[in-house]
JSON list of C-alpha atoms in Angstrom, two decimals:
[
{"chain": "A", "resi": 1, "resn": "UNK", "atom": "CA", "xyz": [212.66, 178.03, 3.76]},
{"chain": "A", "resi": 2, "resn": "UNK", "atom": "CA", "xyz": [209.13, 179.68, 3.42]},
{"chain": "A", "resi": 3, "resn": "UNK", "atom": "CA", "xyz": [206.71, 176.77, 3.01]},
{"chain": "A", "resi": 4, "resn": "UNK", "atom": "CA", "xyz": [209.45, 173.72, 3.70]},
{"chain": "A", "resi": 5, "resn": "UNK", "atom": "CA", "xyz": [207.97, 170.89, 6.03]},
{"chain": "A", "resi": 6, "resn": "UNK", "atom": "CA", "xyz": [210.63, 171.61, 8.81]},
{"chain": "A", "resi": 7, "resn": "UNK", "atom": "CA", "xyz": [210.35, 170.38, 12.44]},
{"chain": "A", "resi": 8, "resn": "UNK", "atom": "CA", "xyz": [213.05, 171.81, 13.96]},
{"chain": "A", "resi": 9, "resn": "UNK", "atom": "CA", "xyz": [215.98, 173.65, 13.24]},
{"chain": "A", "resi": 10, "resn": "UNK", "atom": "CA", "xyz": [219.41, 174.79, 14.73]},
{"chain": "A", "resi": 11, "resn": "UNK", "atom": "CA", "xyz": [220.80, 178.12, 14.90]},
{"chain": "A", "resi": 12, "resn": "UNK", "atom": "CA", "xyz": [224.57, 178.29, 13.77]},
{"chain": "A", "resi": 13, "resn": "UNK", "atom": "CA", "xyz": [225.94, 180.65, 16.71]},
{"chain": "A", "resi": 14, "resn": "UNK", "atom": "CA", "xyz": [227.76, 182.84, 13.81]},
{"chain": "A", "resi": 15, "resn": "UNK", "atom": "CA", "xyz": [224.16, 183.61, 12.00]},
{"chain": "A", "resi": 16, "resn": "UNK", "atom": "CA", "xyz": [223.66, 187.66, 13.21]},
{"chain": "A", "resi": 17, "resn": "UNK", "atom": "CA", "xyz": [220.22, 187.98, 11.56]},
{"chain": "A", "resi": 18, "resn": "UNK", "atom": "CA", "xyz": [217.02, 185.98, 10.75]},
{"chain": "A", "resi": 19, "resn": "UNK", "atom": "CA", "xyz": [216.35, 187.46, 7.06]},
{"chain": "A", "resi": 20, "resn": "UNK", "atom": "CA", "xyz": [212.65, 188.71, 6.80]},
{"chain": "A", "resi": 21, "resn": "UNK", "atom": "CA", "xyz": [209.80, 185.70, 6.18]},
{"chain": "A", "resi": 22, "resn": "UNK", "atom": "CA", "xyz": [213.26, 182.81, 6.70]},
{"chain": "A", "resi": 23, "resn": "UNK", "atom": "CA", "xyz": [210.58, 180.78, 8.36]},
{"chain": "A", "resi": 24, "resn": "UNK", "atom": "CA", "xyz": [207.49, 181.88, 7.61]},
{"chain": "A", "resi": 25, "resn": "UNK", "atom": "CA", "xyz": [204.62, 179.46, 7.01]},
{"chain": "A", "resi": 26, "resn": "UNK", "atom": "CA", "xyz": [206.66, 176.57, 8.18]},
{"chain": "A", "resi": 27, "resn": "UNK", "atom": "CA", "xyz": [203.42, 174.74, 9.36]},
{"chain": "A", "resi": 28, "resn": "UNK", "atom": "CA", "xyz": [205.49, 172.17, 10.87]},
{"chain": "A", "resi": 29, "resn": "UNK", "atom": "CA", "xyz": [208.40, 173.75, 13.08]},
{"chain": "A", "resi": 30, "resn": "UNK", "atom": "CA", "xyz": [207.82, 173.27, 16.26]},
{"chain": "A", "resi": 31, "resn": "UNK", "atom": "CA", "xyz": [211.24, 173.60, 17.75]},
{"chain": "A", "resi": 32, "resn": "UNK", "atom": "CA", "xyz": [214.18, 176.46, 17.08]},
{"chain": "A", "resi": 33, "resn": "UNK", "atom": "CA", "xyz": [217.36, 176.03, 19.15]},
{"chain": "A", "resi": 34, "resn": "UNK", "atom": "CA", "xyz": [220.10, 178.25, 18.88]},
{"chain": "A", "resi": 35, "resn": "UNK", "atom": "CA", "xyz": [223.89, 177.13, 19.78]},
{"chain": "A", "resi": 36, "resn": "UNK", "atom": "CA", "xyz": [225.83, 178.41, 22.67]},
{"chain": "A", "resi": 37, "resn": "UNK", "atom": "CA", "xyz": [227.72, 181.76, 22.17]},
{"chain": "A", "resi": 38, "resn": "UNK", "atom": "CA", "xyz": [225.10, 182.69, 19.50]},
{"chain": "A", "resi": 39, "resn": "UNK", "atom": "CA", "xyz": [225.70, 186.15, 17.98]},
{"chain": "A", "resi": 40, "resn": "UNK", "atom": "CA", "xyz": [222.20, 186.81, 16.73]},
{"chain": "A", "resi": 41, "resn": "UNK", "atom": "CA", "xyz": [221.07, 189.95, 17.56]},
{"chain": "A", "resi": 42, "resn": "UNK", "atom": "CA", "xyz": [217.70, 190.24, 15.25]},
{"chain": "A", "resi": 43, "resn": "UNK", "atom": "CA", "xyz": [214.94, 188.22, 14.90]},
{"chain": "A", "resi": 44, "resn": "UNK", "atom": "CA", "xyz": [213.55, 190.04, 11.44]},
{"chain": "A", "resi": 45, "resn": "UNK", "atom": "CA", "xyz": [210.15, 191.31, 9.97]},
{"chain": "A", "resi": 46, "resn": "UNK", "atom": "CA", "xyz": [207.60, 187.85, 10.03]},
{"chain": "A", "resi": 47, "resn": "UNK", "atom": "CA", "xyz": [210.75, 185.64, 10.79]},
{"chain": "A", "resi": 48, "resn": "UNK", "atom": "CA", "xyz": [208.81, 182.55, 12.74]},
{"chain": "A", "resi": 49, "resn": "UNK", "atom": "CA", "xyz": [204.99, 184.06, 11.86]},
{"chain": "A", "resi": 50, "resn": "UNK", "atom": "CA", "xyz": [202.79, 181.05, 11.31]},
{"chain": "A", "resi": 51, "resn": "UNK", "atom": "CA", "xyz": [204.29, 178.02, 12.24]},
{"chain": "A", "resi": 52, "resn": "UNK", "atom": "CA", "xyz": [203.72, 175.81, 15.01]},
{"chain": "A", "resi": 53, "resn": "UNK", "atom": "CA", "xyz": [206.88, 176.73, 17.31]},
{"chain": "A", "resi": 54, "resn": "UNK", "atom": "CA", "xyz": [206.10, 176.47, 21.20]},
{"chain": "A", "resi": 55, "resn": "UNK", "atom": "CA", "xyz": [208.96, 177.79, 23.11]},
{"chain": "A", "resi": 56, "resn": "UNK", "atom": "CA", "xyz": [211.43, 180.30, 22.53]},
{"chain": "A", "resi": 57, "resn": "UNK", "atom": "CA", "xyz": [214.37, 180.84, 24.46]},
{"chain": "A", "resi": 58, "resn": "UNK", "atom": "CA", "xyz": [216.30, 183.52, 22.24]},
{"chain": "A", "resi": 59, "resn": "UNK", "atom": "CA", "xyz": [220.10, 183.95, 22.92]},
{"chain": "A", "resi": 60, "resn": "UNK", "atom": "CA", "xyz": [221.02, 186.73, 25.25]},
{"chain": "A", "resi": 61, "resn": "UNK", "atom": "CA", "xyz": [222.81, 188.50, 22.18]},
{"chain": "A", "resi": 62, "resn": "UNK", "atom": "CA", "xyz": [218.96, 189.73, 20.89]},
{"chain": "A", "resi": 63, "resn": "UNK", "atom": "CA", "xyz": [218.84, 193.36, 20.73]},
{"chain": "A", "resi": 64, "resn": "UNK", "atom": "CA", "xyz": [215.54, 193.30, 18.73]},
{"chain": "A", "resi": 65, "resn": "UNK", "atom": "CA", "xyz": [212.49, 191.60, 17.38]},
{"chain": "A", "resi": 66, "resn": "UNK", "atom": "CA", "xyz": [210.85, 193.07, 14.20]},
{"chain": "A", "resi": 67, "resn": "UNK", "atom": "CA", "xyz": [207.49, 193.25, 13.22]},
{"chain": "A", "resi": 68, "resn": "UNK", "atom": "CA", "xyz": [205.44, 190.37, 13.42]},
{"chain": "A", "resi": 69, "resn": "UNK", "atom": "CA", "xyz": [208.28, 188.08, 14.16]},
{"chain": "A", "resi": 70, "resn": "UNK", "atom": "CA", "xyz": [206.07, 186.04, 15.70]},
{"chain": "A", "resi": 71, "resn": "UNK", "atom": "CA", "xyz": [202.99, 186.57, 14.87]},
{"chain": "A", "resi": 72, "resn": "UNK", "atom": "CA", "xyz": [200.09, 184.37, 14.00]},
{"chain": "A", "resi": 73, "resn": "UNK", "atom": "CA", "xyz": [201.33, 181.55, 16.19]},
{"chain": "A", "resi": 74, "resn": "UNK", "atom": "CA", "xyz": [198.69, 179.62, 18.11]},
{"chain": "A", "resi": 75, "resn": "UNK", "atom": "CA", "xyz": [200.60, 177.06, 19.70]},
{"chain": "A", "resi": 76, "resn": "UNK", "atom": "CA", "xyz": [203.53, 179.53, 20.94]},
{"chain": "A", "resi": 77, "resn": "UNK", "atom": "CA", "xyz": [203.23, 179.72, 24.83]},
{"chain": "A", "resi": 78, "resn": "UNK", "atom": "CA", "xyz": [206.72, 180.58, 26.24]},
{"chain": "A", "resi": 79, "resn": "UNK", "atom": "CA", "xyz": [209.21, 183.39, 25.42]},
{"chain": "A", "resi": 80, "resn": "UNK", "atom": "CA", "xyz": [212.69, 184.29, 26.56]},
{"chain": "A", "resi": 81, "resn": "UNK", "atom": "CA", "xyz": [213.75, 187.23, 25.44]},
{"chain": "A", "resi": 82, "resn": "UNK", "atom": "CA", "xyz": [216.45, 189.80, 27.02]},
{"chain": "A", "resi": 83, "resn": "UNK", "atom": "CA", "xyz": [216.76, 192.41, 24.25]},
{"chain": "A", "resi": 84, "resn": "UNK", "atom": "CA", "xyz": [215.60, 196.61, 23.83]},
{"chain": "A", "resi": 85, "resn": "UNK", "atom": "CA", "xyz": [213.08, 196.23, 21.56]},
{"chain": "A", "resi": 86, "resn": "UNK", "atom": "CA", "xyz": [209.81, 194.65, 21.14]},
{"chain": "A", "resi": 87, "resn": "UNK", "atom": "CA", "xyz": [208.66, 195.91, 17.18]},
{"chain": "A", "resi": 88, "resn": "UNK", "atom": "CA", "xyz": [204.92, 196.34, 15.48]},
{"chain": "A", "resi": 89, "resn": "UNK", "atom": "CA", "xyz": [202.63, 193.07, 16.06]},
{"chain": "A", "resi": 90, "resn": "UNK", "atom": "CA", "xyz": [205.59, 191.24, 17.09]},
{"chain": "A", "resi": 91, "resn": "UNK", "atom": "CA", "xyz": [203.40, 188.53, 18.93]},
{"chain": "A", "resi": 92, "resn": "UNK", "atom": "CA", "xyz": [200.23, 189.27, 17.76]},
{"chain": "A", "resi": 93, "resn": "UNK", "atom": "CA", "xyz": [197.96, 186.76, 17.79]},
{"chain": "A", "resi": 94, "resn": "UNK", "atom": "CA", "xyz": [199.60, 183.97, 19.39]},
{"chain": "A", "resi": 95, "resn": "UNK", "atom": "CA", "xyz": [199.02, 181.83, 22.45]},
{"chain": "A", "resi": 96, "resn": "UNK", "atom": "CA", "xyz": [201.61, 183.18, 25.12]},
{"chain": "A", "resi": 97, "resn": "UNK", "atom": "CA", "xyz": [200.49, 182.74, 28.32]},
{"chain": "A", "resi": 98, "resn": "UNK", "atom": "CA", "xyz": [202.87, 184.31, 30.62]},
{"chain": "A", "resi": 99, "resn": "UNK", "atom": "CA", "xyz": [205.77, 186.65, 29.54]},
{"chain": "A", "resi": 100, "resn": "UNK", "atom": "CA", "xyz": [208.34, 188.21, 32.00]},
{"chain": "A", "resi": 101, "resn": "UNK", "atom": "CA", "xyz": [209.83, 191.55, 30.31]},
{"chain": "A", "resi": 102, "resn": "UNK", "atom": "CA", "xyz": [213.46, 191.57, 30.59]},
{"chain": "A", "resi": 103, "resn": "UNK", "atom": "CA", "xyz": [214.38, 194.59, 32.78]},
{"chain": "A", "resi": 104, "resn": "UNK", "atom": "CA", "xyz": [216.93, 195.47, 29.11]},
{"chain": "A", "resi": 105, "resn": "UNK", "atom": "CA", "xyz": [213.61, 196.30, 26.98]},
{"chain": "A", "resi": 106, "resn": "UNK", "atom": "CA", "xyz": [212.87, 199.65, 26.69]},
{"chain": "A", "resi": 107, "resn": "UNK", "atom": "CA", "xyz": [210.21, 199.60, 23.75]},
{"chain": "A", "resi": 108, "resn": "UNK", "atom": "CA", "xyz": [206.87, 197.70, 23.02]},
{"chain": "A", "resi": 109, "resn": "UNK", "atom": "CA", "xyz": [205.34, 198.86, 20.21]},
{"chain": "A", "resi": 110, "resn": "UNK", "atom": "CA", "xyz": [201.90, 199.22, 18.93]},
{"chain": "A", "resi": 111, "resn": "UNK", "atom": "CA", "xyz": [200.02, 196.25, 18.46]},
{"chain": "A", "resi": 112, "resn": "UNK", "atom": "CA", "xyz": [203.05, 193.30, 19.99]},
{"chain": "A", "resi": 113, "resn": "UNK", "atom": "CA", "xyz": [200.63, 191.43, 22.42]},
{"chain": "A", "resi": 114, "resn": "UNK", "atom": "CA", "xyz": [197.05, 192.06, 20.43]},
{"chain": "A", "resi": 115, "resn": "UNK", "atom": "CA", "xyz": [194.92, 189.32, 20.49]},
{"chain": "A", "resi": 116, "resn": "UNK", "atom": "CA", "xyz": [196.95, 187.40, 22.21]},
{"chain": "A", "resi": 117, "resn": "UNK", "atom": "CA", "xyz": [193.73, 185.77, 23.89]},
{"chain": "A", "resi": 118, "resn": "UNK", "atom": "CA", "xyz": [195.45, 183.23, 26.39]},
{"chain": "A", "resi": 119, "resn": "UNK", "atom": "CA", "xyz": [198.63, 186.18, 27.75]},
{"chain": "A", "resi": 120, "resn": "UNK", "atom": "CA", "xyz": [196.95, 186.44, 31.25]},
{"chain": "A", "resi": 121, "resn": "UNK", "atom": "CA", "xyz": [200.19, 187.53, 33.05]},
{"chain": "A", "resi": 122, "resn": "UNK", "atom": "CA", "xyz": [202.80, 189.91, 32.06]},
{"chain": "A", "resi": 123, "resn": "UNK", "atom": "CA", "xyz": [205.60, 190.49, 34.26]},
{"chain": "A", "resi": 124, "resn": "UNK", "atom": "CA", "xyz": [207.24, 193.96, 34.68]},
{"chain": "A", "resi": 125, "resn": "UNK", "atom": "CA", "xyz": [209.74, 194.53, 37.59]},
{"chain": "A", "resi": 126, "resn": "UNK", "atom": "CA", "xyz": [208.42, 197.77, 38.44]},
{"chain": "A", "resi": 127, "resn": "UNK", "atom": "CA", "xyz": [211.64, 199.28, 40.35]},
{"chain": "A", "resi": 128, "resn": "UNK", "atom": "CA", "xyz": [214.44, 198.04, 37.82]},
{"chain": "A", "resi": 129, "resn": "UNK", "atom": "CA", "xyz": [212.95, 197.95, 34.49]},
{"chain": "A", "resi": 130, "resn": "UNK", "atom": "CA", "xyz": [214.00, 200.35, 31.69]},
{"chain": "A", "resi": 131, "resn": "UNK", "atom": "CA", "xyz": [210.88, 200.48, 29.83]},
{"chain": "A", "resi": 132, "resn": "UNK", "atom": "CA", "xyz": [210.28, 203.82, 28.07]},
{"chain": "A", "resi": 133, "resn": "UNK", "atom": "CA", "xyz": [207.35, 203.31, 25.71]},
{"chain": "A", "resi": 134, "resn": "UNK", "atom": "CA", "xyz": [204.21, 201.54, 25.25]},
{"chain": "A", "resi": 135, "resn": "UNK", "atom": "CA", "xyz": [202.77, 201.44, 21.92]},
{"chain": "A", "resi": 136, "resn": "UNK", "atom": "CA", "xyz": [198.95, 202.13, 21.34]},
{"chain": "A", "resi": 137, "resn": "UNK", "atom": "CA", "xyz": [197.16, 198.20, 21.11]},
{"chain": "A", "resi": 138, "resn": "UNK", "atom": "CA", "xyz": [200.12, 197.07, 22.56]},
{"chain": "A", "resi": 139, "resn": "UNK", "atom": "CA", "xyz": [198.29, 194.76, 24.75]},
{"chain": "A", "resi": 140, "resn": "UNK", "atom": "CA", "xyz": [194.43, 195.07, 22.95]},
{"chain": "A", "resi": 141, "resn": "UNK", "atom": "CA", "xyz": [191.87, 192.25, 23.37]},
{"chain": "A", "resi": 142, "resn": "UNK", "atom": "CA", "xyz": [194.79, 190.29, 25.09]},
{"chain": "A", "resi": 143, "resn": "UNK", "atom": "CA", "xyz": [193.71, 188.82, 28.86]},
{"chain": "A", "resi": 144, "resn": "UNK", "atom": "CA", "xyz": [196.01, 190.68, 31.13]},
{"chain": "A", "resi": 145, "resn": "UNK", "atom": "CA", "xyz": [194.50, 190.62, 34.91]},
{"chain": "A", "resi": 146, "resn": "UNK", "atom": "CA", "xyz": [197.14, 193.24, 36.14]},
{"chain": "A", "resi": 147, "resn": "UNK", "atom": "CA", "xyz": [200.53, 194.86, 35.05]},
{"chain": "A", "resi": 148, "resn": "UNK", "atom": "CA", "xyz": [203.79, 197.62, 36.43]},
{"chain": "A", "resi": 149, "resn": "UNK", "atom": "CA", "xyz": [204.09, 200.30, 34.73]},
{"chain": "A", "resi": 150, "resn": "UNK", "atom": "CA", "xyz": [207.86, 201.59, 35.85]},
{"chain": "A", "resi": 151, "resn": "UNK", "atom": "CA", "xyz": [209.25, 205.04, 36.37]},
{"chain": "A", "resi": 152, "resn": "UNK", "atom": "CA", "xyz": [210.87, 205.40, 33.18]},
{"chain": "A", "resi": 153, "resn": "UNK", "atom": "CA", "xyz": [207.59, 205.06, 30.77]},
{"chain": "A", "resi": 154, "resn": "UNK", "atom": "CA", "xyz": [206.57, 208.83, 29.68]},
{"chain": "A", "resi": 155, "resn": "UNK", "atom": "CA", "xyz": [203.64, 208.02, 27.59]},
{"chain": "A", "resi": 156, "resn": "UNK", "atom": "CA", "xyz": [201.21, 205.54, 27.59]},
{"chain": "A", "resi": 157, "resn": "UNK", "atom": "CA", "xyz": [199.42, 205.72, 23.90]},
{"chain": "A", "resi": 158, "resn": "UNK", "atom": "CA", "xyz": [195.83, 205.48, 23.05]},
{"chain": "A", "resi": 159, "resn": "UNK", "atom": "CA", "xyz": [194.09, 202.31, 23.39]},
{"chain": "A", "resi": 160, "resn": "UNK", "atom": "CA", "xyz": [196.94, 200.69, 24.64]},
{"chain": "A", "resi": 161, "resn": "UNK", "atom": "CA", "xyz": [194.78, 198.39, 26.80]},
{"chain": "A", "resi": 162, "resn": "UNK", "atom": "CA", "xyz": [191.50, 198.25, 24.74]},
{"chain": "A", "resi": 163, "resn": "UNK", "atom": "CA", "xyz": [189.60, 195.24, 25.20]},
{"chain": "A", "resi": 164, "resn": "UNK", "atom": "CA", "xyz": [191.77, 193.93, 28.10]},
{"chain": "A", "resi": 165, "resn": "UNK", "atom": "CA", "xyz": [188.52, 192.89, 29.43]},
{"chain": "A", "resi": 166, "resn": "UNK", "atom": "CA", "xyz": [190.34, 191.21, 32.40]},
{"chain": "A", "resi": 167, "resn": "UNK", "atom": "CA", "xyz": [192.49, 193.80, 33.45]},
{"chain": "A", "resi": 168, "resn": "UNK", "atom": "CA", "xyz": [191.67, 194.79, 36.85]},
{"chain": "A", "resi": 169, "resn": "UNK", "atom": "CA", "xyz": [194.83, 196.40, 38.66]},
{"chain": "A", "resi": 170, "resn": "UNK", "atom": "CA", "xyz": [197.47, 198.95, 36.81]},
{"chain": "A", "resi": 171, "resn": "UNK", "atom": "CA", "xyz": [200.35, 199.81, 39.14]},
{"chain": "A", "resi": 172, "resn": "UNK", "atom": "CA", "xyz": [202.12, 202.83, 38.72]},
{"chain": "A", "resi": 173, "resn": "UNK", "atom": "CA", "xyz": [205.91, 203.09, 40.10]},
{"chain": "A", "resi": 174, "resn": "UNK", "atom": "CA", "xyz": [205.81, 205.78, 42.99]},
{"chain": "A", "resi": 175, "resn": "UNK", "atom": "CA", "xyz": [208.77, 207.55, 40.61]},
{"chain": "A", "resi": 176, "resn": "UNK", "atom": "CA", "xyz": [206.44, 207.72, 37.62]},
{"chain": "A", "resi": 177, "resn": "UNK", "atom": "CA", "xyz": [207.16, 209.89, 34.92]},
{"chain": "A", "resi": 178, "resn": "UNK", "atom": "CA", "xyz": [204.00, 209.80, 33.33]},
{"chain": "A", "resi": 179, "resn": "UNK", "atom": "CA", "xyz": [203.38, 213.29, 31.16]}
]
């Protein structure tokens, strides 16, 4: 559907996987529903990147979202998202302003908020979360003002906040198991 002039589309609830670049360069989607009792549990490499979707509110089934799912994606302000895994550049460059982490994810890699110029708050539950890792850029040149890191992160990696000229307060869980 690379390229189609979609505006919105509808998830059948028995689709388990959104092929690599399904949706890419759909200038025009701006809405992706999914049906009840959905059993997708990947959102594949560059599924969504560059359209003109706004909200996402993935089914609870989502174990993962690949690299650069959805990436390059200005107008994208809300996620929902309760899976383990948050891959490469998965929202780089888009316009999220807020995103709570689902206490279920236990990766972000490198690069998944870069640039994301407008993501001023992201929410970590700093006593129940099972993040684990932190990728290096994870959240570069993005406009973070503070974030939890829980007791379950071992390693932050390098330049991991670079840029984040706005972040002012880093809280570390009092059970940290930072090496």
């Amino acid at each position: 559907f690379s390229y189609y002039n979609l505006i919105e589309i509808t998830i059948p609830k028995n689709v388990e996987k959104i092929s690599p670049h399904l949706f890419e360069h759909c200038h025009f989607l701006k809405m992706v529903d999914f049906e009840n009792q959905s059993k997708l549990t990947e959102i594949s490499e560059f599924a969504f990147s560059n359209t003109s979707i706004e909200n996402v509110n993935l089914p609870k089934s989502v174990k993962i979202i690949k690299q650069s799912a959805f990436s390059y994606n200005p107008k994208l302000k809300t996620v929902s998202f309760d899976g383990e895994i948050i891959e490469k550049e998965a929202f780089i460059y888009t316009g999220i302003t807020t995103f709570k982490l689902s206490n279920n994810t236990k990766i972000i890699k490198s690069n998944a908020f870069q640039y994301c110029h407008k993501l001023n708050d992201f929410m970590i539950d700093i006593d129940n979360s099972n993040l684990s890792e932190i990728g290096s850029f994870a959240f570069a040149e993005s406009s973070i003002k503070s974030i939890n890191i829980p007791p379950k992160v071992k390693t932050i990696q390098k330049f991991t906040f670079n840029g984040c000229k706005n972040l002012e307060k880093v809280t570390f869980s009092n059970n940290s198991k930072l090496e």
